[in-house]
Coordinates of C-alpha atoms in Angstrom, one line a residue:
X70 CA 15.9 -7.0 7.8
X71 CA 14.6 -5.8 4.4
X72 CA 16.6 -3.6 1.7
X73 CA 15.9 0.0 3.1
X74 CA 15.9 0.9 -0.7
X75 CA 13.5 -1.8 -1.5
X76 CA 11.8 -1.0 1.7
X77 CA 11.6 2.8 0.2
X78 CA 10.8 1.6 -3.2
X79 CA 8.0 0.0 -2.1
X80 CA 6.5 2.6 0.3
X81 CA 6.6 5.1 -3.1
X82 CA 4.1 2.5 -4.5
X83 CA 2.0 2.4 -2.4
X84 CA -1.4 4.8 -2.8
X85 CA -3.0 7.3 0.3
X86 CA -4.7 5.7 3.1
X87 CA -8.0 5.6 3.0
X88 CA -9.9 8.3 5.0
X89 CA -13.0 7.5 7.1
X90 CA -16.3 9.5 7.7
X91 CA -18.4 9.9 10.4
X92 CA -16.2 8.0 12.9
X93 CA -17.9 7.7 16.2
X94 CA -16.7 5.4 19.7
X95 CA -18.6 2.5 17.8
X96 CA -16.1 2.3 15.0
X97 CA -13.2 3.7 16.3
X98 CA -11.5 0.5 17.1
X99 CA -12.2 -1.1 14.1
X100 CA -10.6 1.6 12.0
X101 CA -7.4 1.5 14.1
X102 CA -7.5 -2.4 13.6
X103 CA -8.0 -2.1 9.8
X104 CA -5.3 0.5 9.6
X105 CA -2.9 -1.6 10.9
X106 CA -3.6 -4.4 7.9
X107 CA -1.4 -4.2 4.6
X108 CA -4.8 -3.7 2.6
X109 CA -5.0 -0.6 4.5
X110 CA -3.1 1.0 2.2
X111 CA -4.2 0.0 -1.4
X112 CA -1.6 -0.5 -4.6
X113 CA -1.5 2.6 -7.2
X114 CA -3.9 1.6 -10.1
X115 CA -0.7 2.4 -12.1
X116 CA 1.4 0.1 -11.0
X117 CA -1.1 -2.8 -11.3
X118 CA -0.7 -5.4 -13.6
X119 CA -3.6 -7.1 -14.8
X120 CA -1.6 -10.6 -15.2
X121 CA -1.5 -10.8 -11.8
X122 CA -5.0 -11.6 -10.8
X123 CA -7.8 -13.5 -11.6
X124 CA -10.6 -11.9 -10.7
X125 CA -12.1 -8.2 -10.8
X126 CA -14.4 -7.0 -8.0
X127 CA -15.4 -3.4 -7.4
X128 CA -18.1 -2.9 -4.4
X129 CA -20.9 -0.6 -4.3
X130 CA -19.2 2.9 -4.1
X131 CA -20.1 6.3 -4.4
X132 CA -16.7 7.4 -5.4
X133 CA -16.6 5.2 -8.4
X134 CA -18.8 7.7 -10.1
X135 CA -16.7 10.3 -9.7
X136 CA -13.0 9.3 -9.3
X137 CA -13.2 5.5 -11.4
X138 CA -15.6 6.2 -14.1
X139 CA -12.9 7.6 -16.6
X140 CA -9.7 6.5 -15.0
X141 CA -7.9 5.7 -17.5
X142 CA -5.3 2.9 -15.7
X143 CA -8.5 1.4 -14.2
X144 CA -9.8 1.0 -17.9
X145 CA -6.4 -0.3 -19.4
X146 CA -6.8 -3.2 -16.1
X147 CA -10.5 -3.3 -17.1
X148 CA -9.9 -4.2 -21.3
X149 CA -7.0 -6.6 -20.2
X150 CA -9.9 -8.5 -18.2
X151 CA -12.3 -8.8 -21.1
X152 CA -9.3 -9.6 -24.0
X153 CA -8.5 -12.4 -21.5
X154 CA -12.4 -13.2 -20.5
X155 CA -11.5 -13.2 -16.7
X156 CA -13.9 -12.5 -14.2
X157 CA -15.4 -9.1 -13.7
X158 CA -17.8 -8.2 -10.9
X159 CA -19.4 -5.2 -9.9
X160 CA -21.9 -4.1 -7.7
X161 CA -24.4 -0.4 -7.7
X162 CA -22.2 2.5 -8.0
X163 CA -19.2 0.3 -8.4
X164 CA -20.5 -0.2 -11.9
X165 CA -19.8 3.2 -12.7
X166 CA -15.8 1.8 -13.1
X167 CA -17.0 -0.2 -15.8
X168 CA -17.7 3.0 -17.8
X169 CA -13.6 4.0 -17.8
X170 CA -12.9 0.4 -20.2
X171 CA -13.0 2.7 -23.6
X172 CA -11.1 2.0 -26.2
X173 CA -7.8 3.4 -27.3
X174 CA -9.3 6.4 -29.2
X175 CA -12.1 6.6 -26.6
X176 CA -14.9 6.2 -29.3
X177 CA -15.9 2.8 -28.1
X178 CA -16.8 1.2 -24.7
X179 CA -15.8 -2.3 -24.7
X180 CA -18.9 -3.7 -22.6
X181 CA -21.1 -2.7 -25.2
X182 CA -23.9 -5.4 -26.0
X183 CA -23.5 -7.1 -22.8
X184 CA -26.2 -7.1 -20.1
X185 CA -25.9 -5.6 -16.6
X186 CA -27.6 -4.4 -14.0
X187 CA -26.6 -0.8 -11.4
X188 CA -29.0 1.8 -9.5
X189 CA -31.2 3.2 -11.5
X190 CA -32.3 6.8 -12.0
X191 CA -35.9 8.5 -11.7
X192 CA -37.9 8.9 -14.8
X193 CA -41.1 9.9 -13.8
X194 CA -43.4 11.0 -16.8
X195 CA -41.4 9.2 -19.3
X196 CA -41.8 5.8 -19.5
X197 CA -45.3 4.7 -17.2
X198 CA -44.1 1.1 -17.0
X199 CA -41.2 2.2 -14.6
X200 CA -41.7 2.9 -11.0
X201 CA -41.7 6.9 -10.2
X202 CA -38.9 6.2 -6.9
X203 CA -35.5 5.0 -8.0
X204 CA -32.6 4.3 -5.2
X205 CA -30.3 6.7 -6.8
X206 CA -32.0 10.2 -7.2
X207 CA -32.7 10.1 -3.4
X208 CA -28.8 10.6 -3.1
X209 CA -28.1 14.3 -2.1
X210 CA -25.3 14.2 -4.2
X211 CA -27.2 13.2 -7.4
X212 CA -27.3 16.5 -9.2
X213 CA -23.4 17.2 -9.2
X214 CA -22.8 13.1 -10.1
X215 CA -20.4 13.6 -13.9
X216 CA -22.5 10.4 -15.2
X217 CA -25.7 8.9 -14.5
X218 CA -25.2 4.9 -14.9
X219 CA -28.2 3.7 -16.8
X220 CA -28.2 6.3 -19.6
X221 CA -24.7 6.0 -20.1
X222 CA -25.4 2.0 -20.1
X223 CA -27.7 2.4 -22.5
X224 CA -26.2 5.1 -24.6
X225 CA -23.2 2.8 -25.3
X226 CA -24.7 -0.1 -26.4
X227 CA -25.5 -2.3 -23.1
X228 CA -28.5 -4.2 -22.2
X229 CA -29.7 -2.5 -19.0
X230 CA -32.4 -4.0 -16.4
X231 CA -32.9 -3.7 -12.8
X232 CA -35.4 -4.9 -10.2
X233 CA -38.4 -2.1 -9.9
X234 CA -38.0 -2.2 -6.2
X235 CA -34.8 -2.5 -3.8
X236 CA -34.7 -6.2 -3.8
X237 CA -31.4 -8.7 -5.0
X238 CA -31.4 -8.4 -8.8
X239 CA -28.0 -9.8 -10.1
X240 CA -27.0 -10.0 -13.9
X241 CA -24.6 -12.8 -15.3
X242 CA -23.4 -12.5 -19.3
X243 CA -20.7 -14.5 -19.7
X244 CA -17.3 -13.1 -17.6
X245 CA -19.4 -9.9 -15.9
X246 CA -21.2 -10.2 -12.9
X247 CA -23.1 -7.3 -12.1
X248 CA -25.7 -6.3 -8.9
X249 CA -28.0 -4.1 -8.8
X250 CA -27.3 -2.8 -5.3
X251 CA -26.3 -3.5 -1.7
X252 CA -28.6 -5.7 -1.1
X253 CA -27.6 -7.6 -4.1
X254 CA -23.8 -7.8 -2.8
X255 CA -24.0 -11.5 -1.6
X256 CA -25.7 -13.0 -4.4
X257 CA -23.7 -11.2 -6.7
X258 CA -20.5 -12.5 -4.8
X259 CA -21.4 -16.0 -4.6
X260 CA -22.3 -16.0 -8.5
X261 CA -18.2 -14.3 -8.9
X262 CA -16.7 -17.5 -7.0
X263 CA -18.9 -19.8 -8.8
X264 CA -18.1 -18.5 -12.2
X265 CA -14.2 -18.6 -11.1
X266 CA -14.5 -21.9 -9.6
X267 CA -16.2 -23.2 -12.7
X268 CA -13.8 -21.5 -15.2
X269 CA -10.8 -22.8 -13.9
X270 CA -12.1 -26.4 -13.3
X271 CA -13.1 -26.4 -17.3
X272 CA -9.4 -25.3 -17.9
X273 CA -8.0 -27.9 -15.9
X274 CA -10.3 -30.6 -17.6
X275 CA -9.0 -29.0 -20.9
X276 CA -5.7 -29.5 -19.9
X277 CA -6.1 -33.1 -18.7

């Protein structure tokens, strides 16, 4: 039987369980099968030590924008990744994490001059060689949103592109991985385990 002090220790450590919207009879089972996983309940950010893993992947998620984008423990995890060039991956919204990986005086954002990819914005009028219907301003949330990815992308010194449409577009530059969207999750996926796969086989060829 475990330690009931470890047992409590580890219970304080542990984050608030995810909540769920518009739950009907079609999903109720699988959220009572999920919350019975240990995943259910995810790690405080806090307590996570970037050591520990290998790989960074933050999904296409509307909360990223609101709750990630200047988490400051998200962007101490996120500048440990790209001192140590591991793996980074991100995908639409998810992207907006990226933004919280300042630097200690919060001047500079250290994923300026790479390239990436995220939803893009509407900017009808402005610029004629950019389609007039962008995934992200159909959102009804899109007016109270604290950041809108693609100016803050390019504001801090990132290369931004994205497909016109809603197709796969997926961006590689060197340890980040970035997709454009959902339907760019699998792609974008596949080129993460590839990178990691390759990575570590060049380190143990190095090693050899």
């Amino acid at each position: 039987m475990d330690d009931p002090v470890d047992l409590g220790r580890s219970i304080q450590n542990l984050g608030q369980m995810m909540e769920f919207v518009d739950v009907d009879e079609n999903t109720v089972r699988w959220i009572s099968e999920f919350r019975t996983k240990s995943f259910a309940t995810p790690t405080k950010l806090e307590l996570v030590d970037a050591s520990d893993y290998s790989v960074l992947l933050i999904p296409n998620s509307p909360g990223a924008v609101y709750d990630l984008s200047t988490h400051r423990e998200l962007g101490n995890i996120l500048n440990a990744f790209i001192a140590d060039k591991k793996p980074i991956c991100a995908i639409g919204l998810g992207v907006a994490a990226l933004c919280s990986a300042m630097s200690m005086d919060g001047r500079t954002w250290m994923l300026r001059e790479y390239s990436l990819t995220a939803i893009q914005i509407n900017l009808i009028g402005i610029m004629f060689e950019r389609p007039p219907v962008r995934e992200i301003v159909s959102r009804p949330d899109f007016a109270t949103m604290p950041i809108v990815l693609e100016d803050f992308l390019r504001e801090h010194g990132a290369s931004y592109t994205a497909n016109a449409g809603i197709g796969v577009h997926v961006v590689v530059d060197k340890h980040l991985i970035t997709g454009q969207n959902d339907q760019s999750t699998l792609t974008t996926v596949q080129n993460l385990i590839l990178h990691f796969n390759t990575s570590r086989a060049d380190s143990k060829n190095r090693s050899n």
